[in-house]
Amino acid sequence: MPTLRDIKRRIKAVSNTRQITKAMKMVAAAKLRKSQSRMFELRPYAEKMEDVLSSLASGADSTLHPLLTARPRKTVEVLVITSDRGLCGAFNNNILKTAAGVISGLKKDWFDVTITAIGKKAIDYFKRRNVPLRRTWAGLSGRVTYASAQEVTNDIIENYIGETFDEVLLIHNEFLSVMAQKVTKVKLLPLVGTGDDSAPQASVDFLYEPSQEDIYQVLLPKKVGIQIYRALLESQASEEGARMTAMGNATKNADEMIDRLTLQYNKARQATITRELMDIVGGVEALK
């Protein structure tokens, strides 16, 4: 049975842990507000660009730009976005479990697979399993900028045009609410067949100025960059929401544990006092 000193030490240790988790929850809440603001500001722009470019690309000649060209699938690139740090519940596990399933399915279908990992958790996960990584990025969690997203975009586009791989899949967490995130798989490249192929496409005759080639040369790479940038912001907001929820639950559990230990301490203290009183009474009776 633990002594009063042991119980008191446990109460102190849990109290110290509670202070840490409470502070981490407050920090995550502050970061979440900032991340949410950036994400919500980008969403309408990204969605409108997706609509416009999908409409343009649906009737475009695939020879106008390499990103429109769909080659026979031999090698598939899987771009996985996780966080750099833990203590955010099942945030990273859900992504990595989905990514592992996608990669396994592609290999069963006899496709070659290359992997790009963004975030230390993804990098460590694949390295522990001796899975080769084509490219890695770390240190973006909490410091997502359009420049960093553009660096990833340039690498993806350069290797796609260079036929290092024939298709790019993007796996990341989409922000739904503070307590809910959804693992999302998106076909990033090529920029064809992203819509419903069975749905009839409206025939629209666009006028291009200065030229169709010049517009595609600028807008198509930018569309890919915006998609990656949005995925990074969605992942960042989801990470902070998951961490805020996890630290809130940890703080609540610490409170409950402190209450149980305090009750145990009081019972043990009362038993000690009662035992000492009985010893005193027994000694008095023995002296009579």
CSV table of N, CA, C and O in Angstrom, one decimal, residues 31-80:
chain,number,residue,atom,x,y,z
A,31,LYS,N,-2.6,29.5,-31.6
A,31,LYS,CA,-2.1,29.2,-33.0
A,31,LYS,C,-3.2,28.8,-33.9
A,31,LYS,O,-3.2,29.0,-35.1
A,32,LEU,N,-4.2,28.1,-33.3
A,32,LEU,CA,-5.4,27.6,-34.2
A,32,LEU,C,-6.1,28.8,-34.7
A,32,LEU,O,-6.5,28.8,-35.9
A,33,ARG,N,-6.3,29.9,-33.9
A,33,ARG,CA,-7.0,31.0,-34.4
A,33,ARG,C,-6.3,31.7,-35.6
A,33,ARG,O,-6.9,32.0,-36.6
A,34,LYS,N,-5.0,31.8,-35.5
A,34,LYS,CA,-4.2,32.3,-36.6
A,34,LYS,C,-4.3,31.4,-37.9
A,34,LYS,O,-4.4,31.9,-39.0
A,35,SER,N,-4.1,30.1,-37.6
A,35,SER,CA,-4.1,29.1,-38.8
A,35,SER,C,-5.5,29.1,-39.4
A,35,SER,O,-5.6,29.1,-40.7
A,36,GLN,N,-6.6,29.1,-38.6
A,36,GLN,CA,-7.9,29.1,-39.2
A,36,GLN,C,-8.1,30.4,-40.1
A,36,GLN,O,-8.7,30.3,-41.1
A,37,SER,N,-7.7,31.5,-39.6
A,37,SER,CA,-7.9,32.7,-40.3
A,37,SER,C,-7.2,32.7,-41.7
A,37,SER,O,-7.8,33.0,-42.7
A,38,ARG,N,-6.0,32.2,-41.8
A,38,ARG,CA,-5.3,32.1,-43.0
A,38,ARG,C,-5.9,31.0,-43.9
A,38,ARG,O,-6.1,31.2,-45.2
A,39,MET,N,-6.4,29.9,-43.4
A,39,MET,CA,-7.0,28.9,-44.1
A,39,MET,C,-8.3,29.3,-44.7
A,39,MET,O,-8.6,29.1,-45.9
A,40,PHE,N,-9.2,30.0,-43.9
A,40,PHE,CA,-10.5,30.4,-44.4
A,40,PHE,C,-10.4,31.5,-45.4
A,40,PHE,O,-11.2,31.6,-46.3
A,41,GLU,N,-9.3,32.3,-45.3
A,41,GLU,CA,-9.1,33.4,-46.3
A,41,GLU,C,-8.7,32.8,-47.7
A,41,GLU,O,-9.0,33.3,-48.7
A,42,LEU,N,-8.0,31.7,-47.7
A,42,LEU,CA,-7.5,31.1,-48.9
A,42,LEU,C,-8.5,30.2,-49.6
A,42,LEU,O,-8.6,30.1,-50.8
A,43,ARG,N,-9.4,29.6,-48.8
A,43,ARG,CA,-10.4,28.6,-49.3
A,43,ARG,C,-11.2,29.1,-50.5
A,43,ARG,O,-11.2,28.4,-51.6
A,44,PRO,N,-11.8,30.3,-50.4
A,44,PRO,CA,-12.6,30.7,-51.6
A,44,PRO,C,-11.8,30.9,-52.8
A,44,PRO,O,-12.3,30.6,-53.9
A,45,TYR,N,-10.6,31.5,-52.7
A,45,TYR,CA,-9.7,31.7,-53.8
A,45,TYR,C,-9.3,30.4,-54.4
A,45,TYR,O,-9.4,30.2,-55.7
A,46,ALA,N,-9.0,29.4,-53.6
A,46,ALA,CA,-8.5,28.1,-54.1
A,46,ALA,C,-9.7,27.4,-54.8
A,46,ALA,O,-9.5,26.7,-55.8
A,47,GLU,N,-10.9,27.4,-54.2
A,47,GLU,CA,-12.0,26.8,-54.8
A,47,GLU,C,-12.4,27.4,-56.1
A,47,GLU,O,-12.8,26.7,-57.1
A,48,LYS,N,-12.4,28.7,-56.2
A,48,LYS,CA,-12.7,29.4,-57.5
A,48,LYS,C,-11.7,29.1,-58.6
A,48,LYS,O,-12.0,28.9,-59.7
A,49,MET,N,-10.4,29.1,-58.2
A,49,MET,CA,-9.4,28.8,-59.1
A,49,MET,C,-9.5,27.3,-59.6
A,49,MET,O,-9.4,27.1,-60.8
A,50,GLU,N,-9.9,26.4,-58.7
A,50,GLU,CA,-10.2,25.0,-59.1
A,50,GLU,C,-11.3,25.0,-60.2
A,50,GLU,O,-11.2,24.2,-61.2
A,51,ASP,N,-12.4,25.7,-59.9
A,51,ASP,CA,-13.5,25.7,-60.8
A,51,ASP,C,-13.1,26.2,-62.2
A,51,ASP,O,-13.4,25.6,-63.2
A,52,VAL,N,-12.4,27.4,-62.2
A,52,VAL,CA,-12.1,28.0,-63.5
A,52,VAL,C,-11.1,27.2,-64.3
A,52,VAL,O,-11.3,26.9,-65.5
A,53,LEU,N,-10.0,26.7,-63.6
A,53,LEU,CA,-9.0,25.9,-64.3
A,53,LEU,C,-9.6,24.6,-64.8
A,53,LEU,O,-9.2,24.1,-65.8
A,54,SER,N,-10.4,24.0,-64.0
A,54,SER,CA,-11.0,22.7,-64.4
A,54,SER,C,-11.9,22.9,-65.6
A,54,SER,O,-11.9,22.1,-66.5
A,55,SER,N,-12.6,24.0,-65.7
A,55,SER,CA,-13.5,24.3,-66.8
A,55,SER,C,-12.6,24.6,-68.1
A,55,SER,O,-12.9,24.1,-69.1
A,56,LEU,N,-11.5,25.3,-67.9
A,56,LEU,CA,-10.6,25.6,-69.0
A,56,LEU,C,-10.0,24.3,-69.5
A,56,LEU,O,-9.8,24.0,-70.7
A,57,ALA,N,-9.5,23.5,-68.5
A,57,ALA,CA,-8.7,22.3,-68.9
A,57,ALA,C,-9.6,21.2,-69.5
A,57,ALA,O,-9.1,20.3,-70.3
A,58,SER,N,-10.9,21.2,-69.2
A,58,SER,CA,-11.8,20.1,-69.7
A,58,SER,C,-11.8,20.1,-71.2
A,58,SER,O,-12.0,19.1,-71.8
A,59,GLY,N,-11.8,21.3,-71.8
A,59,GLY,CA,-11.8,21.3,-73.3
A,59,GLY,C,-10.6,21.7,-74.0
A,59,GLY,O,-10.5,22.0,-75.1
A,60,ALA,N,-9.5,21.6,-73.2
A,60,ALA,CA,-8.2,22.1,-73.7
A,60,ALA,C,-7.4,20.9,-74.4
A,60,ALA,O,-7.6,19.7,-74.1
A,61,ASP,N,-6.6,21.3,-75.4
A,61,ASP,CA,-5.8,20.3,-76.0
A,61,ASP,C,-4.6,19.9,-75.1
A,61,ASP,O,-3.9,20.8,-74.6
A,62,SER,N,-4.4,18.6,-74.8
A,62,SER,CA,-3.4,18.2,-73.8
A,62,SER,C,-2.0,18.5,-74.2
A,62,SER,O,-1.1,18.5,-73.4
A,63,THR,N,-1.8,18.9,-75.5
A,63,THR,CA,-0.5,19.2,-76.0
A,63,THR,C,-0.1,20.7,-75.7
A,63,THR,O,1.1,21.0,-75.9
A,64,LEU,N,-1.0,21.4,-75.2
A,64,LEU,CA,-0.7,22.8,-74.9
A,64,LEU,C,0.2,23.0,-73.7
A,64,LEU,O,0.9,24.0,-73.6
A,65,HIS,N,0.1,22.1,-72.7
A,65,HIS,CA,1.0,22.2,-71.6
A,65,HIS,C,1.3,20.8,-71.0
A,65,HIS,O,0.4,19.9,-71.0
A,66,PRO,N,2.5,20.5,-70.6
A,66,PRO,CA,2.8,19.2,-70.1
A,66,PRO,C,2.0,18.7,-68.9
A,66,PRO,O,1.8,17.5,-68.7
A,67,LEU,N,1.5,19.7,-68.1
A,67,LEU,CA,0.7,19.3,-66.9
A,67,LEU,C,-0.7,18.8,-67.3
A,67,LEU,O,-1.4,18.2,-66.5
A,68,LEU,N,-1.1,19.0,-68.5
A,68,LEU,CA,-2.4,18.5,-69.0
A,68,LEU,C,-2.2,17.1,-69.6
A,68,LEU,O,-3.2,16.4,-69.9
A,69,THR,N,-1.0,16.7,-69.8
A,69,THR,CA,-0.8,15.4,-70.5
A,69,THR,C,-0.9,14.2,-69.5
A,69,THR,O,-0.1,14.1,-68.6
A,70,ALA,N,-1.8,13.3,-69.8
A,70,ALA,CA,-1.9,12.1,-69.0
A,70,ALA,C,-1.2,11.0,-69.7
A,70,ALA,O,-1.5,10.5,-70.8
A,71,ARG,N,-0.1,10.5,-69.0
A,71,ARG,CA,0.7,9.4,-69.6
A,71,ARG,C,0.2,8.1,-69.0
A,71,ARG,O,-0.5,8.1,-68.0
A,72,PRO,N,0.6,7.0,-69.6
A,72,PRO,CA,0.3,5.7,-69.0
A,72,PRO,C,0.9,5.6,-67.6
A,72,PRO,O,2.1,5.9,-67.5
A,73,ARG,N,0.1,5.1,-66.7
A,73,ARG,CA,0.7,5.1,-65.3
A,73,ARG,C,1.7,4.0,-65.1
A,73,ARG,O,1.3,2.8,-65.2
A,74,LYS,N,2.9,4.3,-64.8
A,74,LYS,CA,3.9,3.4,-64.4
A,74,LYS,C,4.4,3.7,-63.0
A,74,LYS,O,4.6,2.8,-62.2
A,75,THR,N,4.7,4.9,-62.8
A,75,THR,CA,5.2,5.4,-61.5
A,75,THR,C,4.3,6.4,-60.9
A,75,THR,O,3.9,7.4,-61.5
A,76,VAL,N,3.9,6.2,-59.6
A,76,VAL,CA,3.0,7.1,-58.9
A,76,VAL,C,3.7,7.8,-57.7
A,76,VAL,O,4.4,7.1,-56.9
A,77,GLU,N,3.7,9.1,-57.7
A,77,GLU,CA,4.2,9.8,-56.6
A,77,GLU,C,3.2,10.0,-55.5
A,77,GLU,O,2.1,10.5,-55.8
A,78,VAL,N,3.5,9.7,-54.2
A,78,VAL,CA,2.6,9.9,-53.1
A,78,VAL,C,3.2,11.0,-52.2
A,78,VAL,O,4.3,10.8,-51.7
A,79,LEU,N,2.5,12.1,-52.1
A,79,LEU,CA,2.9,13.3,-51.3
A,79,LEU,C,2.1,13.2,-50.0
A,79,LEU,O,0.9,13.4,-50.0
A,80,VAL,N,2.9,13.0,-48.9
A,80,VAL,CA,2.2,12.8,-47.6
A,80,VAL,C,2.6,14.0,-46.7
A,80,VAL,O,3.8,14.3,-46.5
